[in-house]
């Protein structure tokens, strides 16, 4: 959405109002929607350098890097806070903000509920859990009074002119949680006119109607080389107490579309930390289950891409992907049933961009979050490593093995 900042008559610059990215299922750093095909996140120099020097073999497994943009806080006449990316183009039109976007409407409703006046940004603590509310209650109010873990979706109600509920849209509240925390920090730590740099990245779920997303924290070590002793100890403790230690992978967040109830089943990082090895396996199974049956056709293309990624990681000497995540994505909207005599879905060609090879059901496997990635030649590195990342490889091998067990019905 394009808006114009008229706060300074001598500097009339158009901008894009950033929206909370409602399909963010994990992480602590806010990811924002820039346009339908682009998201953005706060710039970390180490991550920017990684994208700018990305090995060719890894490009198919990472979001496309689209550059950077300057972002600033903006408050409208009603006190709603938002982030605006500048500049986009010269404009002399009056400042307008559209509320057609579901993300913007939800966020503004939340601010109306919690208040956003003054530099203190009095935004209430975000919710995280099972939501139950009356039809008259706003989604924001239901969010605000929920328990402190995000294990269920929130719902946005659409009403007709008579006030009757006509549509119920499910969304994962984790992205809104991260957005609120980020705005609160910006308001409390920086002046309102402070300019911030954000990375522009491909929106890897834009091609999906109901994107099912699994966020996996990869490797047996999560702290970067620059971590303080306190942070190092904290991350080592999290790894030791979760499947990161024994499997090299743990669940950091998940949303999976349930076709029977038409909503997203959501799990957060706190849920993932508590899982045993068997619990991890069951959650992978749940990620592939749409509420009525297991999507078995997804297993072959997911395994195909994971095995290709494993081959690439094994060839990347000196890289250590500390604290990075791996996204597994597919569409909760199943393809229509084939007509008699038509090719089987595994045989039918798929012309869509990014479709899996051999006509397999489309899935995506993408590495993200490289703020703590290190490699030979990266700037200001005090520690370098030889050979590929053993912790990441260990996690990928175990992930592949467990999915193969599910495929074989074990």
CSV table of C-alpha atoms in Angstrom, one decimal:
chain,number,residue,atom,x,y,z
A,1,UNK,CA,0.0,0.0,0.0
A,2,UNK,CA,1.4,3.4,-1.0
A,3,UNK,CA,1.1,6.3,1.4
A,4,UNK,CA,2.6,9.8,1.6
A,5,UNK,CA,4.3,11.2,4.7
A,6,UNK,CA,3.2,14.9,4.9
A,7,UNK,CA,4.7,15.5,8.3
A,8,UNK,CA,7.4,17.7,6.8
A,9,UNK,CA,6.0,19.9,4.0
A,10,UNK,CA,9.5,20.4,2.7
A,11,UNK,CA,10.1,16.7,2.3
A,12,UNK,CA,7.0,15.2,0.6
A,13,UNK,CA,8.0,11.6,-0.1
A,14,UNK,CA,5.8,8.7,-0.9
A,15,UNK,CA,6.2,5.5,1.0
A,16,UNK,CA,4.9,2.0,1.4
A,17,UNK,CA,3.1,1.2,4.7
A,18,UNK,CA,4.5,-2.1,5.9
A,19,UNK,CA,2.0,-4.7,7.0
A,20,UNK,CA,2.5,-7.4,9.6
A,21,UNK,CA,3.3,-10.6,7.8
A,22,UNK,CA,0.6,-13.0,9.0
A,23,UNK,CA,2.4,-16.2,7.8
A,24,UNK,CA,5.4,-15.7,10.1
A,25,UNK,CA,5.4,-18.8,12.3
A,26,UNK,CA,8.7,-18.5,14.2
A,27,UNK,CA,11.6,-16.3,15.1
A,28,UNK,CA,11.7,-13.2,17.3
A,29,UNK,CA,12.5,-10.6,14.7
A,30,UNK,CA,9.5,-9.0,13.0
A,31,UNK,CA,9.0,-9.8,9.3
A,32,UNK,CA,6.8,-7.3,7.4
A,33,UNK,CA,4.9,-7.5,4.2
A,34,UNK,CA,6.2,-5.0,1.6
A,35,UNK,CA,4.1,-6.1,-1.3
A,36,UNK,CA,2.5,-9.4,-2.5
A,37,UNK,CA,5.8,-10.9,-3.5
A,38,UNK,CA,8.2,-9.2,-1.1
A,39,UNK,CA,8.8,-9.1,2.7
A,40,UNK,CA,11.3,-7.1,4.7
A,41,UNK,CA,13.0,-7.4,8.0
A,42,UNK,CA,15.4,-5.3,10.1
A,43,UNK,CA,18.9,-5.3,8.4
A,44,UNK,CA,21.7,-7.1,10.2
A,45,UNK,CA,25.0,-6.4,8.3
A,46,UNK,CA,26.2,-10.0,8.6
A,47,UNK,CA,23.0,-11.3,7.1
A,48,UNK,CA,23.2,-8.7,4.3
A,49,UNK,CA,26.7,-9.8,3.5
A,50,UNK,CA,25.7,-13.4,3.4
A,51,UNK,CA,22.9,-12.7,0.8
A,52,UNK,CA,25.3,-10.5,-1.3
A,53,UNK,CA,27.9,-13.3,-1.5
A,54,UNK,CA,25.6,-16.3,-1.6
A,55,UNK,CA,27.1,-19.4,-3.3
A,56,UNK,CA,25.2,-20.1,-6.5
A,57,UNK,CA,24.3,-23.6,-5.4
A,58,UNK,CA,22.4,-22.3,-2.4
A,59,UNK,CA,20.3,-19.7,-4.3
A,60,UNK,CA,17.5,-22.2,-5.0
A,61,UNK,CA,17.2,-22.9,-1.2
A,62,UNK,CA,17.1,-19.3,0.0
A,63,UNK,CA,14.7,-16.4,-0.5
A,64,UNK,CA,15.7,-14.1,-3.4
A,65,UNK,CA,17.5,-11.0,-2.1
A,66,UNK,CA,16.0,-7.8,-3.4
A,67,UNK,CA,18.1,-5.1,-1.8
A,68,UNK,CA,17.4,-2.8,1.1
A,69,UNK,CA,15.0,0.0,2.0
A,70,UNK,CA,14.8,2.8,4.6
A,71,UNK,CA,12.0,2.6,7.1
A,72,UNK,CA,10.6,5.0,9.7
A,73,UNK,CA,7.8,5.0,12.3
A,74,UNK,CA,4.7,6.9,11.4
A,75,UNK,CA,1.6,7.8,13.6
A,76,UNK,CA,-1.6,8.8,11.9
A,77,UNK,CA,-4.2,11.3,13.2
A,78,UNK,CA,-6.0,8.6,15.2
A,79,UNK,CA,-2.7,7.5,16.9
A,80,UNK,CA,-2.2,4.3,14.9
A,81,UNK,CA,1.4,3.4,14.7
A,82,UNK,CA,2.9,1.8,11.6
A,83,UNK,CA,6.2,1.5,9.7
A,84,UNK,CA,6.6,3.2,6.4
A,85,UNK,CA,9.3,2.4,3.8
A,86,UNK,CA,10.7,5.4,1.9
A,87,UNK,CA,11.1,6.6,-0.7
A,88,UNK,CA,9.1,5.0,-3.5
A,89,UNK,CA,8.1,7.8,-5.8
A,90,UNK,CA,7.5,11.5,-5.8
A,91,UNK,CA,3.9,12.3,-4.9
A,92,UNK,CA,1.8,15.4,-4.1
A,93,UNK,CA,-1.4,13.6,-3.3
A,94,UNK,CA,-3.0,13.8,0.1
A,95,UNK,CA,-1.8,11.3,2.7
A,96,UNK,CA,-4.1,8.2,2.5
A,97,UNK,CA,-4.0,4.9,4.4
A,98,UNK,CA,-6.1,2.0,3.1
A,99,UNK,CA,-7.5,-0.4,5.5
A,100,UNK,CA,-8.4,-3.0,2.9
A,101,UNK,CA,-5.6,-5.3,4.0
A,102,UNK,CA,-6.6,-7.8,6.6
A,103,UNK,CA,-3.2,-7.4,8.3
A,104,UNK,CA,-3.6,-3.6,8.6
A,105,UNK,CA,-7.2,-3.9,9.8
A,106,UNK,CA,-6.3,-6.4,12.5
A,107,UNK,CA,-3.3,-4.4,13.6
A,108,UNK,CA,-5.3,-1.1,13.8
A,109,UNK,CA,-8.0,-2.9,15.8
A,110,UNK,CA,-5.4,-4.1,18.2
A,111,UNK,CA,-4.0,-0.6,18.7
A,112,UNK,CA,-7.5,0.8,19.3
A,113,UNK,CA,-8.0,-1.9,22.0
A,114,UNK,CA,-4.6,-1.4,23.7
A,115,UNK,CA,-3.8,2.3,23.0
A,116,UNK,CA,-0.7,3.7,21.3
A,117,UNK,CA,-0.4,7.3,22.6
A,118,UNK,CA,2.8,9.0,23.4
A,119,UNK,CA,6.4,7.9,23.0
A,120,UNK,CA,6.0,5.3,25.6
A,121,UNK,CA,3.9,3.2,23.2
A,122,UNK,CA,1.5,1.8,25.8
A,123,UNK,CA,0.8,-1.5,23.9
A,124,UNK,CA,-0.4,-4.4,25.9
A,125,UNK,CA,1.4,-7.6,26.2
A,126,UNK,CA,0.8,-10.0,23.4
A,127,UNK,CA,-1.2,-13.2,23.7
A,128,UNK,CA,0.0,-16.6,22.8
A,129,UNK,CA,-2.7,-19.4,23.2
A,130,UNK,CA,-6.0,-21.0,22.8
A,131,UNK,CA,-8.6,-18.4,21.8
A,132,UNK,CA,-12.2,-18.7,22.8
A,133,UNK,CA,-14.4,-15.7,22.5
A,134,UNK,CA,-18.0,-14.6,21.9
A,135,UNK,CA,-19.1,-13.6,18.4
A,136,UNK,CA,-19.4,-9.9,19.5
A,137,UNK,CA,-15.8,-9.8,20.8
A,138,UNK,CA,-13.1,-8.4,18.5
A,139,UNK,CA,-10.1,-10.6,17.5
A,140,UNK,CA,-7.8,-8.2,19.2
A,141,UNK,CA,-9.5,-8.5,22.6
A,142,UNK,CA,-9.5,-12.3,22.3
A,143,UNK,CA,-5.8,-12.2,21.6
A,144,UNK,CA,-5.1,-9.9,24.5
A,145,UNK,CA,-6.7,-12.0,27.2
A,146,UNK,CA,-5.2,-15.3,26.1
A,147,UNK,CA,-2.6,-17.4,27.8
A,148,UNK,CA,1.2,-16.9,27.2
A,149,UNK,CA,1.8,-19.5,24.4
A,150,UNK,CA,0.8,-19.4,20.8
A,151,UNK,CA,-0.7,-22.8,20.1
A,152,UNK,CA,-3.8,-21.8,18.2
A,153,UNK,CA,-4.9,-19.4,15.5
A,154,UNK,CA,-6.8,-16.2,15.9
A,155,UNK,CA,-9.8,-15.4,13.8
A,156,UNK,CA,-10.9,-12.4,11.9
A,157,UNK,CA,-14.6,-12.0,11.5
A,158,UNK,CA,-16.3,-10.5,8.6
A,159,UNK,CA,-19.9,-9.3,9.1
A,160,UNK,CA,-22.7,-8.4,6.8
A,161,UNK,CA,-24.7,-5.2,7.0
A,162,UNK,CA,-27.0,-6.8,9.6
A,163,UNK,CA,-24.1,-7.7,11.8
A,164,UNK,CA,-24.2,-11.4,11.1
A,165,UNK,CA,-21.0,-13.4,10.8
A,166,UNK,CA,-20.5,-14.3,7.2
A,167,UNK,CA,-16.8,-15.3,7.1
A,168,UNK,CA,-14.2,-16.5,9.5
A,169,UNK,CA,-10.5,-16.1,8.5
A,170,UNK,CA,-7.8,-17.8,10.5
A,171,UNK,CA,-4.4,-16.4,10.9
A,172,UNK,CA,-1.3,-17.2,13.0
A,173,UNK,CA,-0.9,-14.5,15.7
A,174,UNK,CA,2.9,-15.0,16.0
A,175,UNK,CA,3.7,-12.5,13.3
A,176,UNK,CA,1.6,-9.9,15.1
A,177,UNK,CA,3.3,-10.7,18.4
A,178,UNK,CA,6.7,-10.1,16.8
A,179,UNK,CA,5.4,-6.9,15.2
A,180,UNK,CA,4.1,-5.5,18.5
A,181,UNK,CA,7.4,-6.3,20.2
A,182,UNK,CA,9.4,-4.6,17.5
A,183,UNK,CA,7.2,-1.4,17.5
A,184,UNK,CA,7.5,-1.2,21.3
A,185,UNK,CA,11.3,-1.4,21.1
A,186,UNK,CA,11.5,1.2,18.3
A,187,UNK,CA,9.2,3.6,20.2
A,188,UNK,CA,11.1,3.2,23.5
A,189,UNK,CA,14.7,3.2,22.2
A,190,UNK,CA,14.7,5.6,19.2
A,191,UNK,CA,13.3,9.0,18.3
A,192,UNK,CA,10.2,8.9,16.1
A,193,UNK,CA,12.0,10.3,13.0
A,194,UNK,CA,14.9,7.8,13.2
A,195,UNK,CA,15.5,6.0,9.9
A,196,UNK,CA,16.1,2.2,9.9
A,197,UNK,CA,17.4,-0.1,7.2
A,198,UNK,CA,15.5,-3.2,6.3
A,199,UNK,CA,16.3,-6.1,4.0
A,200,UNK,CA,13.9,-6.8,1.1
A,201,UNK,CA,13.4,-10.5,0.5
A,202,UNK,CA,11.2,-12.8,-1.6
A,203,UNK,CA,7.9,-13.7,0.0
A,204,UNK,CA,8.3,-17.4,-0.4
A,205,UNK,CA,4.6,-18.2,0.5
A,206,UNK,CA,3.1,-15.8,-2.0
A,207,UNK,CA,2.3,-18.6,-4.5
A,208,UNK,CA,0.2,-20.6,-2.0
A,209,UNK,CA,-3.6,-20.2,-1.3
A,210,UNK,CA,-3.3,-21.6,2.3
A,211,UNK,CA,0.4,-21.7,3.0
A,212,UNK,CA,1.3,-24.5,5.4
A,213,UNK,CA,4.7,-23.6,7.0
A,214,UNK,CA,7.1,-25.5,9.2
A,215,UNK,CA,10.0,-23.5,10.8
A,216,UNK,CA,12.8,-25.8,11.9
A,217,UNK,CA,15.8,-24.5,13.9
A,218,UNK,CA,18.7,-26.4,12.4
A,219,UNK,CA,22.0,-27.6,14.0
A,220,UNK,CA,23.3,-28.7,17.3
A,221,UNK,CA,24.5,-25.2,18.2
A,222,UNK,CA,22.5,-22.0,18.1
A,223,UNK,CA,24.8,-19.3,19.4
A,224,UNK,CA,27.1,-17.2,17.1
A,225,UNK,CA,30.8,-16.7,17.5
A,226,UNK,CA,30.1,-13.2,18.8
A,227,UNK,CA,27.7,-14.3,21.5
A,228,UNK,CA,28.3,-13.2,25.1
A,229,UNK,CA,29.0,-15.8,27.7
A,230,UNK,CA,25.5,-15.4,29.1
A,231,UNK,CA,23.9,-15.7,25.7
A,232,UNK,CA,26.1,-18.7,24.8
A,233,UNK,CA,25.1,-20.5,28.1
A,234,UNK,CA,21.4,-19.7,27.5
A,235,UNK,CA,21.4,-21.1,23.9
A,236,UNK,CA,23.4,-24.2,24.9
A,237,UNK,CA,20.9,-24.9,27.6
A,238,UNK,CA,18.0,-24.6,25.1
A,239,UNK,CA,19.7,-27.0,22.8
A,240,UNK,CA,20.5,-29.5,25.6
A,241,UNK,CA,16.9,-29.5,26.8
A,242,UNK,CA,15.4,-30.0,23.3
A,243,UNK,CA,15.7,-32.2,20.2
A,244,UNK,CA,18.5,-29.9,19.0
A,245,UNK,CA,21.0,-31.9,21.0
A,246,UNK,CA,19.9,-35.4,20.0
A,247,UNK,CA,18.5,-34.7,16.5
A,248,UNK,CA,20.2,-31.5,15.4
A,249,UNK,CA,16.8,-30.0,14.6
A,250,UNK,CA,13.8,-28.6,16.6
A,251,UNK,CA,10.5,-27.1,15.8
A,252,UNK,CA,10.4,-23.3,16.0
A,253,UNK,CA,6.9,-22.8,14.7
A,254,UNK,CA,4.2,-24.3,12.5
A,255,UNK,CA,0.9,-23.6,10.8
A,256,UNK,CA,-1.0,-26.3,8.9
A,257,UNK,CA,-4.4,-25.7,7.3
A,258,UNK,CA,-7.2,-27.9,8.5
A,259,UNK,CA,-9.6,-28.5,5.6
A,260,UNK,CA,-12.3,-29.9,7.8
A,261,UNK,CA,-12.5,-26.8,10.0
A,262,UNK,CA,-11.1,-24.3,7.6
A,263,UNK,CA,-8.5,-22.8,9.9
A,264,UNK,CA,-4.7,-23.0,10.6
A,265,UNK,CA,-3.5,-25.3,13.4
A,266,UNK,CA,-0.6,-23.3,15.0
A,267,UNK,CA,2.3,-24.3,17.2
A,268,UNK,CA,5.0,-22.0,18.5
A,269,UNK,CA,8.6,-22.3,19.5
A,270,UNK,CA,7.7,-22.9,23.2
A,271,UNK,CA,5.8,-26.0,22.1
A,272,UNK,CA,8.7,-27.1,20.0
A,273,UNK,CA,11.3,-26.8,22.8
A,274,UNK,CA,9.3,-29.3,25.0
A,275,UNK,CA,9.1,-32.1,22.4
A,276,UNK,CA,10.7,-35.5,22.8
A,277,UNK,CA,12.1,-37.3,19.8
A,278,UNK,CA,8.7,-39.1,19.5
A,279,UNK,CA,6.9,-35.8,20.0
A,280,UNK,CA,9.0,-34.3,17.2
A,281,UNK,CA,8.0,-37.2,14.9
A,282,UNK,CA,4.4,-36.9,15.7
A,283,UNK,CA,4.4,-33.1,15.0
A,284,UNK,CA,6.0,-33.7,11.6
A,285,UNK,CA,3.2,-36.2,11.0
A,286,UNK,CA,0.7,-33.5,12.1
A,287,UNK,CA,2.2,-30.9,9.8
A,288,UNK,CA,1.4,-33.2,6.9
A,289,UNK,CA,-2.1,-34.0,8.1
A,290,UNK,CA,-5.0,-31.7,7.0
A,291,UNK,CA,-7.5,-32.7,9.6
A,292,UNK,CA,-9.0,-35.5,7.5
A,293,UNK,CA,-6.1,-37.4,6.1
A,294,UNK,CA,-2.3,-37.5,5.7
A,295,UNK,CA,-1.0,-35.7,2.6
A,296,UNK,CA,1.2,-38.6,1.6
A,297,UNK,CA,1.8,-37.0,-1.9
A,298,UNK,CA,3.9,-34.3,-0.2
A,299,UNK,CA,6.5,-36.7,1.3
A,300,UNK,CA,8.3,-37.5,-2.0
A,301,UNK,CA,8.8,-33.9,-3.1
A,302,UNK,CA,9.8,-32.8,0.4
A,303,UNK,CA,12.4,-35.6,0.7
A,304,UNK,CA,13.6,-34.9,-2.8
A,305,UNK,CA,14.4,-31.2,-1.9
A,306,UNK,CA,15.8,-32.1,1.5
A,307,UNK,CA,18.2,-34.6,-0.1
A,308,UNK,CA,19.2,-32.0,-2.7
A,309,UNK,CA,19.8,-29.4,0.1
A,310,UNK,CA,21.9,-32.0,2.0
A,311,UNK,CA,24.1,-32.4,-1.0
A,312,UNK,CA,24.6,-28.6,-1.3
A,313,UNK,CA,25.4,-28.2,2.4
A,314,UNK,CA,28.0,-31.0,2.2
A,315,UNK,CA,29.8,-29.0,-0.5
A,316,UNK,CA,29.9,-25.7,1.4
A,317,UNK,CA,33.3,-25.7,3.2
A,318,UNK,CA,33.8,-23.3,6.1
A,319,UNK,CA,30.1,-22.4,6.4
A,320,UNK,CA,28.4,-22.5,9.8
A,321,UNK,CA,24.7,-21.7,9.8
A,322,UNK,CA,24.4,-21.0,13.5
A,323,UNK,CA,20.8,-20.1,14.6
A,324,UNK,CA,19.4,-20.3,11.0
A,325,UNK,CA,16.1,-21.9,10.3
A,326,UNK,CA,14.7,-24.1,7.5
A,327,UNK,CA,11.2,-23.6,6.2
A,328,UNK,CA,9.2,-26.4,4.6
A,329,UNK,CA,6.1,-25.0,2.8
A,330,UNK,CA,3.2,-26.5,0.9
A,331,UNK,CA,-0.3,-25.5,0.0
A,332,UNK,CA,-3.2,-26.5,2.3
A,333,UNK,CA,-5.4,-26.1,-0.7
A,334,UNK,CA,-5.3,-29.5,-2.4
A,335,UNK,CA,-5.4,-29.7,-6.2
A,336,UNK,CA,-8.8,-30.7,-7.6
A,337,UNK,CA,-9.4,-34.4,-8.1
A,338,UNK,CA,-8.4,-35.6,-11.5
A,339,UNK,CA,-11.0,-36.5,-14.1
A,340,UNK,CA,-11.1,-40.2,-15.3
A,341,UNK,CA,-8.4,-40.9,-17.8
A,342,UNK,CA,-6.3,-37.8,-16.9
A,343,UNK,CA,-2.7,-38.1,-15.8
A,344,UNK,CA,-2.0,-39.0,-12.2
A,345,UNK,CA,-0.8,-35.9,-10.2
A,346,UNK,CA,2.7,-37.5,-10.0
A,347,UNK,CA,2.8,-37.7,-13.8
A,348,UNK,CA,1.1,-34.5,-14.8
A,349,UNK,CA,3.4,-31.6,-15.8
A,350,UNK,CA,3.4,-28.5,-13.6
A,351,UNK,CA,4.2,-25.3,-15.4
A,352,UNK,CA,4.1,-23.1,-12.3
A,353,UNK,CA,7.2,-21.3,-11.3
A,354,UNK,CA,9.2,-23.2,-8.7
A,355,UNK,CA,7.2,-26.4,-9.2
A,356,UNK,CA,8.9,-29.6,-8.0
A,357,UNK,CA,10.7,-31.7,-10.6
A,358,UNK,CA,9.0,-34.7,-12.3
A,359,UNK,CA,5.5,-33.2,-11.8
A,360,UNK,CA,5.5,-33.8,-8.1
A,361,UNK,CA,3.2,-31.7,-5.8
A,362,UNK,CA,4.7,-28.3,-5.3
A,363,UNK,CA,6.6,-27.7,-2.1
A,364,UNK,CA,9.3,-25.3,-1.0
A,365,UNK,CA,12.3,-25.9,1.2
A,366,UNK,CA,14.1,-22.6,2.1
A,367,UNK,CA,16.9,-21.6,4.5
A,368,UNK,CA,16.4,-18.3,6.3
A,369,UNK,CA,17.9,-16.2,9.1
A,370,UNK,CA,21.6,-15.8,8.6
A,371,UNK,CA,22.5,-13.1,11.2
A,372,UNK,CA,24.9,-15.5,12.8
A,373,UNK,CA,26.2,-17.4,9.8
A,374,UNK,CA,30.0,-17.4,9.4
A,375,UNK,CA,32.3,-18.5,6.6
A,376,UNK,CA,35.8,-17.9,5.3
A,377,UNK,CA,36.0,-14.5,3.7
A,378,UNK,CA,33.1,-13.0,5.7
A,379,UNK,CA,33.9,-9.7,7.2
A,380,UNK,CA,35.7,-9.3,10.6
A,381,UNK,CA,35.6,-13.0,11.4
A,382,UNK,CA,37.9,-14.1,14.3
A,383,UNK,CA,37.1,-17.8,14.0
A,384,UNK,CA,37.1,-19.8,10.8
A,385,UNK,CA,36.1,-23.4,10.2
A,386,UNK,CA,37.1,-26.2,7.9
A,387,UNK,CA,34.7,-28.5,6.1
A,388,UNK,CA,30.9,-28.4,5.9
A,389,UNK,CA,28.6,-27.7,8.9
A,390,UNK,CA,28.4,-31.0,10.9
A,391,UNK,CA,25.5,-29.9,13.1
A,392,UNK,CA,23.4,-28.8,10.2
A,393,UNK,CA,24.1,-32.0,8.3
A,394,UNK,CA,23.3,-34.1,11.4
A,395,UNK,CA,19.9,-32.3,11.6
A,396,UNK,CA,19.1,-32.7,7.9
A,397,UNK,CA,20.0,-36.4,8.0
A,398,UNK,CA,17.7,-37.0,11.0
A,399,UNK,CA,14.9,-35.0,9.5
A,400,UNK,CA,15.1,-37.0,6.2
A,401,UNK,CA,15.2,-40.3,8.2
A,402,UNK,CA,12.1,-39.4,10.2
A,403,UNK,CA,10.2,-38.4,7.1
A,404,UNK,CA,11.2,-41.6,5.4
A,405,UNK,CA,9.8,-43.5,8.4
A,406,UNK,CA,6.5,-41.6,8.0
A,407,UNK,CA,6.5,-42.4,4.3
A,408,UNK,CA,7.0,-46.1,5.0
A,409,UNK,CA,4.2,-46.0,7.5
A,410,UNK,CA,6.3,-46.7,10.6
